[in-house]
Short mmCIF file of C-alpha atoms in Angstrom, two decimals:
data_model
loop_
_atom_site.label_atom_id
_atom_site.label_comp_id
_atom_site.label_asym_id
_atom_site.label_seq_id
_atom_site.Cartn_x
_atom_site.Cartn_y
_atom_site.Cartn_z
CA MET A 180 21.53 84.07 7.30
CA PHE A 181 20.07 82.98 10.63
CA ILE A 182 17.69 85.50 12.15
CA THR A 183 19.49 86.98 15.17
CA GLY A 184 18.37 85.49 18.46
CA LYS A 185 16.09 82.91 16.83
CA ALA A 186 18.30 80.00 15.72
CA ALA A 187 21.93 78.96 15.37
CA PRO A 188 24.02 75.99 14.18
CA ALA A 189 25.27 73.41 16.68
CA GLY A 190 27.38 70.25 16.64
CA SER A 191 30.21 69.42 14.25
CA LYS A 192 31.01 67.06 11.40
CA GLU A 193 32.89 64.83 13.83
CA ASP A 194 29.83 64.29 16.05
CA GLU A 195 27.69 61.20 15.45
CA CYS A 196 24.69 63.35 14.59
CA GLY A 197 26.79 65.86 12.62
CA ARG A 198 25.85 69.51 12.41
CA TYR A 199 22.32 70.69 13.12
CA VAL A 200 20.28 73.80 14.00
CA VAL A 201 18.65 74.66 17.34
CA ALA A 202 16.17 77.26 18.55
CA LEU A 203 17.74 79.96 20.73
CA GLU A 204 14.43 80.87 22.35
CA ASP A 205 10.82 79.68 22.44
CA LEU A 206 9.56 80.20 18.89
CA PRO A 207 5.87 80.63 18.02
CA GLU A 208 4.51 79.02 14.87
CA GLU A 209 5.38 80.98 11.68
CA THR A 210 8.61 82.46 13.13
CA GLU A 211 11.22 83.03 10.43
CA VAL A 212 14.52 81.51 11.55
CA LEU A 213 16.60 81.84 8.38
CA ARG A 214 16.70 83.93 5.23
CA GLU A 215 19.55 83.30 2.81
CA SER A 216 20.60 84.00 -0.76
CA PRO A 217 21.80 81.04 -2.86
CA PHE A 218 25.44 80.07 -2.82
CA VAL A 219 24.83 78.40 -6.21
CA LEU A 220 21.74 78.40 -8.42
CA GLY A 221 21.30 76.77 -11.81
CA PRO A 222 19.39 74.31 -13.99
CA LYS A 223 18.60 70.78 -12.86
CA GLN A 224 20.52 68.09 -14.71
CA SER A 225 17.30 66.76 -16.22
CA SER A 226 16.04 70.26 -16.99
CA VAL A 227 14.06 71.43 -19.97
CA ALA A 228 15.46 74.60 -21.50
CA VAL A 229 15.38 77.46 -18.96
CA CYS A 230 17.05 80.85 -18.68
CA ILE A 231 20.69 80.12 -18.00
CA GLU A 232 20.89 83.04 -15.54
CA CYS A 233 17.70 82.83 -13.41
CA CYS A 234 16.15 79.47 -14.44
CA SER A 235 12.98 81.11 -15.74
CA THR A 236 10.99 78.92 -18.13
CA GLN A 237 9.80 82.06 -19.96
CA LEU A 238 12.49 82.18 -22.62
CA ALA A 239 13.18 84.81 -25.27
CA ASN A 240 13.85 82.33 -28.06
CA LYS A 241 15.28 84.81 -30.53
CA ASN A 242 17.59 86.52 -28.04
CA PRO A 243 20.09 84.09 -26.52
CA CYS A 244 23.29 85.13 -24.76
CA GLU A 245 25.32 87.08 -27.30
CA GLY A 246 28.46 85.28 -26.16
CA CYS A 247 27.85 81.53 -25.81
CA GLN A 248 24.31 81.52 -27.30
CA LEU A 249 22.70 79.76 -24.32
CA PRO A 250 19.03 80.71 -23.64
CA LEU A 251 18.04 83.78 -21.64
CA CYS A 252 14.73 85.28 -20.58
CA LEU A 253 13.81 88.84 -21.55
CA LYS A 254 14.62 90.18 -18.08
CA CYS A 255 18.13 88.69 -18.08
CA ILE A 256 18.90 89.78 -21.64
CA GLU A 257 18.65 93.37 -20.46
CA GLY A 258 20.06 92.94 -16.95
CA LYS A 259 23.20 91.78 -15.17
CA ARG A 260 24.23 88.14 -15.47
CA SER A 261 26.35 87.57 -12.39
CA ARG A 262 25.67 83.82 -12.31
CA HIS A 263 26.24 83.16 -16.01
CA GLN A 264 29.12 85.54 -16.74
CA PRO A 265 32.02 83.44 -15.33
CA GLU A 266 31.08 80.28 -17.23
CA CYS A 267 30.21 82.27 -20.37
CA GLN A 268 33.72 83.74 -20.47
CA LEU A 269 35.12 80.26 -19.96
CA PHE A 270 33.01 78.85 -22.81
CA ILE A 271 34.04 81.63 -25.18
CA SER A 272 37.74 81.28 -24.39
CA ASN A 273 37.42 77.55 -25.09
CA GLY A 274 35.55 78.11 -28.36
CA LYS A 275 32.34 76.52 -27.08
CA ILE A 276 29.30 78.16 -28.66
CA PHE A 277 25.90 76.47 -28.31
CA ARG A 278 23.85 77.37 -31.37
CA GLU A 279 22.14 74.02 -31.94
CA GLU A 280 19.37 72.76 -29.66
CA SER A 281 21.19 69.46 -29.16
CA ALA A 282 24.31 71.33 -27.99
CA VAL A 283 22.23 73.32 -25.49
CA ASN A 284 20.60 70.14 -24.14
CA ASN A 285 23.98 68.43 -23.78
CA VAL A 286 25.51 71.24 -21.73
CA TYR A 287 22.60 71.78 -19.32
CA PRO A 288 23.59 68.86 -17.01
CA CYS A 289 27.01 70.49 -16.62
CA ILE A 290 26.06 74.11 -15.87
CA THR A 291 25.27 73.95 -12.15
CA VAL A 292 28.16 71.56 -11.52
CA LEU A 293 30.48 74.06 -13.18
CA ARG A 294 29.04 76.90 -11.08
CA MET A 295 29.62 74.86 -7.94
CA MET A 296 33.32 74.60 -8.76
CA LEU A 297 33.66 78.21 -9.89
CA ALA A 298 32.03 79.37 -6.62
CA GLY A 299 35.07 78.22 -4.68
CA GLU A 300 35.62 76.52 -1.35
CA HIS A 301 32.76 75.23 0.78
CA SER A 302 32.33 72.87 3.73
CA LEU A 303 29.29 71.05 2.39
CA GLU A 304 28.81 67.30 2.75
CA THR A 305 29.58 65.45 -0.51
CA HIS A 306 29.39 61.66 0.21
CA THR A 307 31.94 61.25 -2.57
CA LYS A 308 33.09 57.75 -1.57
CA ALA A 309 29.56 56.46 -0.97
CA ARG A 310 28.48 57.67 -4.41
CA GLU A 311 31.16 55.82 -6.39
CA ASP A 312 29.71 53.47 -9.02
CA THR A 313 26.11 54.36 -8.14
CA PRO A 314 23.77 55.15 -11.09
CA VAL A 315 24.05 58.92 -10.51
CA TRP A 316 27.87 58.67 -10.29
CA VAL A 317 27.96 56.73 -13.58
CA TYR A 318 25.66 59.31 -15.20
CA ASN A 319 27.98 62.14 -14.20
CA GLU A 320 31.02 60.13 -15.27
CA LYS A 321 29.56 59.68 -18.76
CA THR A 322 27.78 63.02 -19.18
CA VAL A 323 29.43 65.74 -17.08
CA VAL A 324 33.05 64.68 -16.70
CA PRO A 325 33.84 64.41 -20.47
CA PHE A 326 32.61 67.95 -21.14
CA ILE A 327 34.04 69.81 -18.15
CA THR A 328 37.46 68.16 -18.37
CA THR A 329 37.87 69.64 -21.87
CA LEU A 330 37.88 73.18 -20.44
CA ARG A 331 41.33 74.80 -20.40
CA ASP A 332 42.77 77.97 -18.86
CA GLU A 333 44.76 80.64 -20.75
CA ASN A 334 47.85 78.44 -20.52
CA GLY A 335 46.12 75.44 -21.99
CA LYS A 336 46.02 73.53 -18.68
CA GLN A 337 43.03 71.47 -17.64
CA ILE A 338 41.05 73.47 -15.07
CA PHE A 339 38.97 70.80 -13.32
CA SER A 340 39.84 67.18 -12.61
CA GLN A 341 37.55 64.18 -12.53
CA GLU A 342 37.77 64.26 -8.72
CA ASP A 343 36.79 67.95 -8.62
CA ILE A 344 33.73 67.22 -10.71
CA HIS A 345 32.50 64.28 -8.64
CA THR A 346 33.02 66.30 -5.44
CA ALA A 347 30.90 69.10 -6.90
CA THR A 348 28.13 66.76 -8.07
CA GLY A 349 28.12 65.15 -4.62
CA ALA A 350 27.77 68.52 -2.89
CA LEU A 351 24.93 69.44 -5.24
CA ASP A 352 22.96 66.23 -4.91
CA THR A 353 23.38 66.15 -1.12
CA ASN A 354 22.57 69.79 -0.38
CA SER A 355 20.55 71.33 -3.19
CA PHE A 356 16.95 72.48 -2.83
CA HIS A 357 14.42 71.98 -5.60
CA LEU A 358 13.20 75.26 -7.09
CA GLN A 359 9.93 75.26 -9.02
CA ASP A 360 6.96 77.53 -9.47
CA GLU A 361 4.80 78.60 -12.40
CA SER A 362 7.73 80.17 -14.25
CA THR A 363 10.93 78.81 -12.66
CA LEU A 364 12.63 75.41 -12.66
CA GLY A 365 16.06 74.77 -11.16
CA ARG A 366 17.99 73.90 -8.02
CA ALA A 367 19.85 75.97 -5.45
CA VAL A 368 22.42 75.43 -2.72
CA PHE A 369 22.48 77.42 0.52
CA ARG A 370 25.36 77.19 2.99
CA MET A 371 23.33 77.71 6.17
CA ALA A 372 20.10 76.02 5.08
CA SER A 373 22.11 72.88 4.35
CA LEU A 374 22.70 72.54 8.13
CA PHE A 375 19.04 71.69 8.82
CA ASN A 376 18.53 67.97 9.45
CA ASN A 377 15.64 65.93 8.12
CA SER A 378 12.52 64.83 9.93
CA CYS A 379 9.37 63.47 8.30
CA LEU A 380 7.49 65.20 11.14
CA PRO A 381 9.37 68.51 10.79
CA ASN A 382 8.87 71.61 12.89
CA CYS A 383 9.89 73.96 10.06
CA TYR A 384 9.07 74.48 6.40
CA ARG A 385 10.92 76.31 3.65
CA GLU A 386 10.02 78.54 0.73
CA VAL A 387 12.56 78.60 -2.10
CA THR A 388 12.70 81.12 -4.95
CA SER A 389 15.44 82.23 -7.33
CA GLU A 390 16.10 85.09 -4.87
CA GLY A 391 16.72 82.84 -1.88
CA ILE A 392 15.28 80.63 0.85
CA SER A 393 13.16 81.40 3.89
CA ILE A 394 12.70 78.83 6.66
CA ARG A 395 9.90 79.25 9.21
CA THR A 396 8.53 77.21 12.09
CA SER A 397 5.41 75.16 11.28
CA ARG A 398 4.46 74.82 14.97
CA ASP A 399 5.51 76.21 18.34
CA VAL A 400 9.12 75.24 19.15
CA LYS A 401 10.80 75.19 22.56
CA LYS A 402 14.18 76.81 23.29
CA GLY A 403 16.99 74.30 22.65
CA GLU A 404 14.84 72.07 20.40
CA GLU A 405 16.40 71.00 17.10
CA LEU A 406 14.90 72.69 14.06
CA THR A 407 14.16 70.32 11.18
CA ILE A 408 12.76 70.30 7.66
CA CYS A 409 11.63 67.40 5.46
CA TYR A 410 14.00 66.72 2.55
CA THR A 411 11.29 64.96 0.52
CA GLY A 412 7.54 65.14 0.12
CA LEU A 413 5.47 65.08 3.27
CA LEU A 414 2.75 63.16 1.46
CA THR A 415 5.05 60.48 0.10
CA PRO A 416 5.05 57.11 1.91
CA ASN A 417 7.92 55.73 3.93
CA HIS A 418 9.35 53.39 1.28
CA ILE A 419 9.65 56.22 -1.25
CA ARG A 420 11.10 58.67 1.26
CA GLN A 421 13.68 56.13 2.42
CA ALA A 422 14.67 55.36 -1.19
CA VAL A 423 15.30 59.07 -1.81
CA PHE A 424 17.26 59.45 1.42
CA VAL A 425 19.46 56.42 0.72
CA GLN A 426 20.06 57.15 -2.97
CA THR A 427 20.66 60.90 -2.82
CA LYS A 428 21.49 61.76 0.81
CA HIS A 429 23.09 58.46 1.90
CA PHE A 430 21.28 57.99 5.20
CA GLN A 431 18.27 56.13 6.55
CA CYS A 432 15.71 58.23 8.39
CA LYS A 433 14.71 56.97 11.83
CA CYS A 434 12.32 59.73 12.86
CA LEU A 435 9.12 58.85 14.75
CA ARG A 436 7.03 58.77 11.60
CA CYS A 437 9.44 56.47 9.76
CA LEU A 438 9.50 54.06 12.71
CA ASP A 439 5.68 53.98 12.86
CA GLU A 440 4.23 51.32 10.56
CA SER A 441 0.96 53.24 10.26
CA GLU A 442 2.72 56.61 9.64
CA GLY A 443 0.62 58.43 12.22
CA GLY A 444 -2.48 56.39 11.40
CA SER A 445 -2.51 57.41 7.73
CA TYR A 446 -1.60 53.93 6.36
CA PRO A 447 -0.37 55.38 3.02
CA THR A 448 0.35 51.99 1.39
CA ALA A 449 -2.46 49.81 2.82
CA LEU A 450 -5.29 48.19 0.88
CA THR A 451 -8.91 47.94 1.97
CA CYS A 452 -10.25 44.59 3.12
CA SER A 453 -12.53 42.89 0.62
CA LEU A 454 -14.15 40.81 3.38
CA CYS A 455 -15.36 43.53 5.75
CA SER A 456 -16.70 47.04 5.23
CA ASP A 457 -13.88 49.23 6.53
CA GLY A 458 -10.90 47.04 7.37
CA ILE A 459 -7.29 47.98 6.59
CA VAL A 460 -4.98 45.25 5.34
CA VAL A 461 -1.49 45.46 6.88
CA GLU A 462 1.05 42.69 6.19
CA GLN A 463 -1.68 40.45 4.73
CA THR A 464 -3.96 40.73 7.80
CA CYS A 465 -7.06 42.90 8.10
CA GLN A 466 -6.87 45.11 11.18
CA GLY A 467 -10.64 44.90 11.49
CA CYS A 468 -11.85 41.34 10.90
CA GLN A 469 -8.38 39.77 11.38
CA GLU A 470 -8.78 37.68 8.21
CA SER A 471 -5.64 36.80 6.26
CA HIS A 472 -5.21 37.86 2.62
CA ASP A 473 -3.27 36.11 -0.13
CA LYS A 474 0.11 37.77 -0.80
CA ASP A 475 -0.11 37.30 -4.59
CA ARG A 476 -3.57 38.82 -4.62
CA ILE A 477 -2.34 41.85 -2.64
CA GLU A 478 0.51 42.37 -5.13
CA GLN A 479 -1.92 42.01 -8.04
CA ILE A 480 -4.26 44.66 -6.61
CA SER A 481 -1.34 46.98 -5.84
CA THR A 482 -0.07 46.73 -9.42
CA LEU A 483 -3.55 47.34 -10.82
CA ALA A 484 -4.01 50.39 -8.57
CA ASP A 485 -0.62 51.81 -9.61
CA THR A 486 -1.49 51.42 -13.30
CA LEU A 487 -4.94 52.98 -12.86
CA ALA A 488 -3.63 55.92 -10.79
CA SER A 489 -0.89 56.64 -13.36
CA ARG A 490 -3.54 56.84 -16.07
CA LEU A 491 -5.99 58.92 -14.05
CA VAL A 492 -3.53 61.72 -13.18
CA LYS A 493 -3.27 62.38 -16.94
CA GLU A 494 -7.03 62.08 -17.57
CA HIS A 495 -9.28 65.13 -18.09
CA GLU A 496 -12.55 63.56 -19.21
CA CYS A 497 -15.04 63.90 -16.32
CA SER A 498 -16.79 60.54 -16.52
CA MET A 499 -13.51 58.64 -16.86
CA LEU A 500 -11.99 60.51 -13.92
CA ASN A 501 -14.92 59.93 -11.60
CA ALA A 502 -15.40 56.29 -12.60
CA GLY A 503 -11.69 55.60 -12.14
CA PHE A 504 -11.63 57.33 -8.76
CA SER A 505 -14.63 55.33 -7.55
CA LYS A 506 -12.91 52.11 -8.59
CA LEU A 507 -9.63 53.09 -6.98
CA LYS A 508 -11.14 54.01 -3.61
CA ARG A 509 -12.69 50.53 -3.36
CA MET A 510 -9.17 49.06 -3.48
CA LEU A 511 -7.14 51.53 -1.43
CA THR A 512 -7.40 53.09 2.02
CA LYS A 513 -8.50 56.72 1.95
CA HIS A 514 -5.00 58.11 2.60
CA HIS A 515 -3.14 55.74 0.27
CA TYR A 516 -0.48 57.75 -1.56
CA LEU A 517 -1.76 56.67 -5.01
CA LEU A 518 -5.27 57.77 -4.12
CA VAL A 519 -3.87 61.06 -2.81
CA LYS A 520 -2.24 61.69 -6.22
CA VAL A 521 -5.60 61.18 -7.93
CA LYS A 522 -7.41 63.37 -5.39
CA LEU A 523 -5.02 66.25 -6.07
CA HIS A 524 -5.59 65.85 -9.81
CA LEU A 525 -9.37 65.70 -9.37
CA ILE A 526 -9.40 68.88 -7.28
CA GLU A 527 -7.28 70.69 -9.84
CA HIS A 528 -9.59 69.45 -12.60
CA ALA A 529 -12.59 70.87 -10.73
CA GLU A 530 -11.06 74.35 -10.81
CA THR A 531 -11.75 74.59 -14.53
CA CYS A 532 -14.78 72.25 -14.73
CA GLU A 533 -18.00 73.67 -13.33
CA GLN A 534 -19.75 70.35 -13.79
CA CYS A 535 -17.33 68.66 -11.38
CA ARG A 536 -16.93 71.48 -8.86
CA GLU A 537 -19.83 70.35 -6.65
CA ASN A 538 -19.45 66.66 -7.48
CA GLU A 539 -19.58 64.48 -4.35
CA ASN A 540 -16.21 62.95 -5.30
CA ILE A 541 -14.58 66.39 -5.26
CA ILE A 542 -16.15 67.26 -1.91
CA GLN A 543 -14.93 63.92 -0.55
CA CYS A 544 -11.42 64.59 -1.89
CA ILE A 545 -11.23 67.99 -0.22
CA THR A 546 -12.59 66.70 3.09
CA GLU A 547 -10.15 63.78 3.16
CA MET A 548 -7.18 65.90 2.14
CA LYS A 549 -7.99 68.27 4.99
CA ALA A 550 -8.12 65.30 7.37
CA LEU A 551 -4.79 63.93 6.10
CA THR A 552 -2.92 67.23 6.41
CA SER A 553 -4.34 67.62 9.92
CA LEU A 554 -3.40 64.05 10.85
CA LEU A 555 0.21 64.54 9.77
CA ASN A 556 0.36 68.15 11.01
CA ILE A 557 1.07 69.42 7.50
CA LYS A 558 0.42 73.13 7.07
CA PRO A 559 -0.82 74.35 3.66
CA GLN A 560 2.45 76.21 3.12
CA ASN A 561 4.37 72.94 3.52
CA ILE A 562 2.72 71.53 0.42
CA ASN A 563 4.83 72.37 -2.60
CA LEU A 564 5.69 70.85 -5.96
CA GLU A 565 8.28 68.46 -4.57
CA ILE A 566 5.99 66.98 -1.92
CA LEU A 567 4.42 64.35 -4.14
CA ARG A 568 6.90 63.13 -6.72
CA ASP A 569 5.55 62.33 -10.19
CA ASN A 570 2.38 64.29 -9.46
CA HIS A 571 1.78 66.72 -12.32
CA SER A 572 -0.86 68.83 -10.56
CA ASN A 573 -0.23 72.34 -9.35
CA LEU A 574 -0.76 71.78 -5.65
CA SER A 575 -1.72 75.40 -5.02
CA SER A 576 -5.03 74.69 -6.76
CA TRP A 577 -6.28 72.21 -4.17
CA LYS A 578 -5.06 74.46 -1.36
CA THR A 579 -7.22 77.30 -2.69
CA LEU A 580 -10.26 75.08 -3.03
CA LEU A 581 -9.61 73.57 0.40
CA GLN A 582 -9.55 76.98 2.02
CA GLU A 583 -12.77 77.98 0.26
CA LYS A 584 -14.57 74.82 1.35
CA VAL A 585 -13.37 75.16 4.96
CA LYS A 586 -14.70 78.73 5.12
CA LYS A 587 -18.11 77.46 4.03
#
């Protein structure tokens, strides 16, 4: 719930800007404004096998749920299963037991949707109409609807309709928070946290665990100022953020960062100029020497950089990593999002490679990452596993190294 005297909801669904959250007093940086337990928590639709109760990835393979046979972790085998119990009873009464791995995989996309409906009434945004016939709607229509509509009550009546299911999937996709750490993978919905609007220059950050969510200010906030979080990754570029907003949240962000072509001077999609030493190419023109660049050539370099970066984030051989990084930084500006992905991977690699730890490339990566987070006013605690999509590195590793280097 909202911390008394710190923040409160404002507005209404009927207002143009909808509901939002405001500060009730001047708030110093790191002030907690909300702490809330999940309304619904469960596996992601694309999830690997996790504990059906707490979403732990540490499974007890030989000890599934004694009722429906879905996976559990050791802790949940011995403890209460308040999240899983209602659906388990429903599965058993409908004769649905999941002994085979394929059966488990097929039901995972349905679990959290089912929990959303079993949880009862809510006032969450669903965007049901806007979602019709979109790829995610079609996926749910083909994967989730056929299974859940087979469930019957004690009188043999269908419990959930197609409309119920699409409303639930809409509420989930619009409002859920990604949950991931070293041993947990899932998604959670919070009634009050869902009221926070998006900004790509947010004044708050959140920490999500299976126990709940905590939202704190990331800078000083004035009384009456709207409190915001970023729905996507703070290190992702505008075109990726906007695609996520449009496809999953059904809005286009018009915050100051999204309206700024340079994104605060970070230029996360710009190439370096091949004609001058430090020019940045924006819309085919170098901002330094003003020379024009061929559009086809720009697209060719961008494709090459994407391919190289995708390969490097999976590479662990030192010479290949360093050679690839050196090649990439000749093509891309220092804060280009593809180069950032490789920097994070390089810094993580250096944690376990003494040979690379003092390498000049690693030192450069750390220095430039510090500059980028400062430029965009990103606090270390804002950087989490959903900030840079498709990045397989554990971002806590570079934060640790960054702090060590700064102290020196």
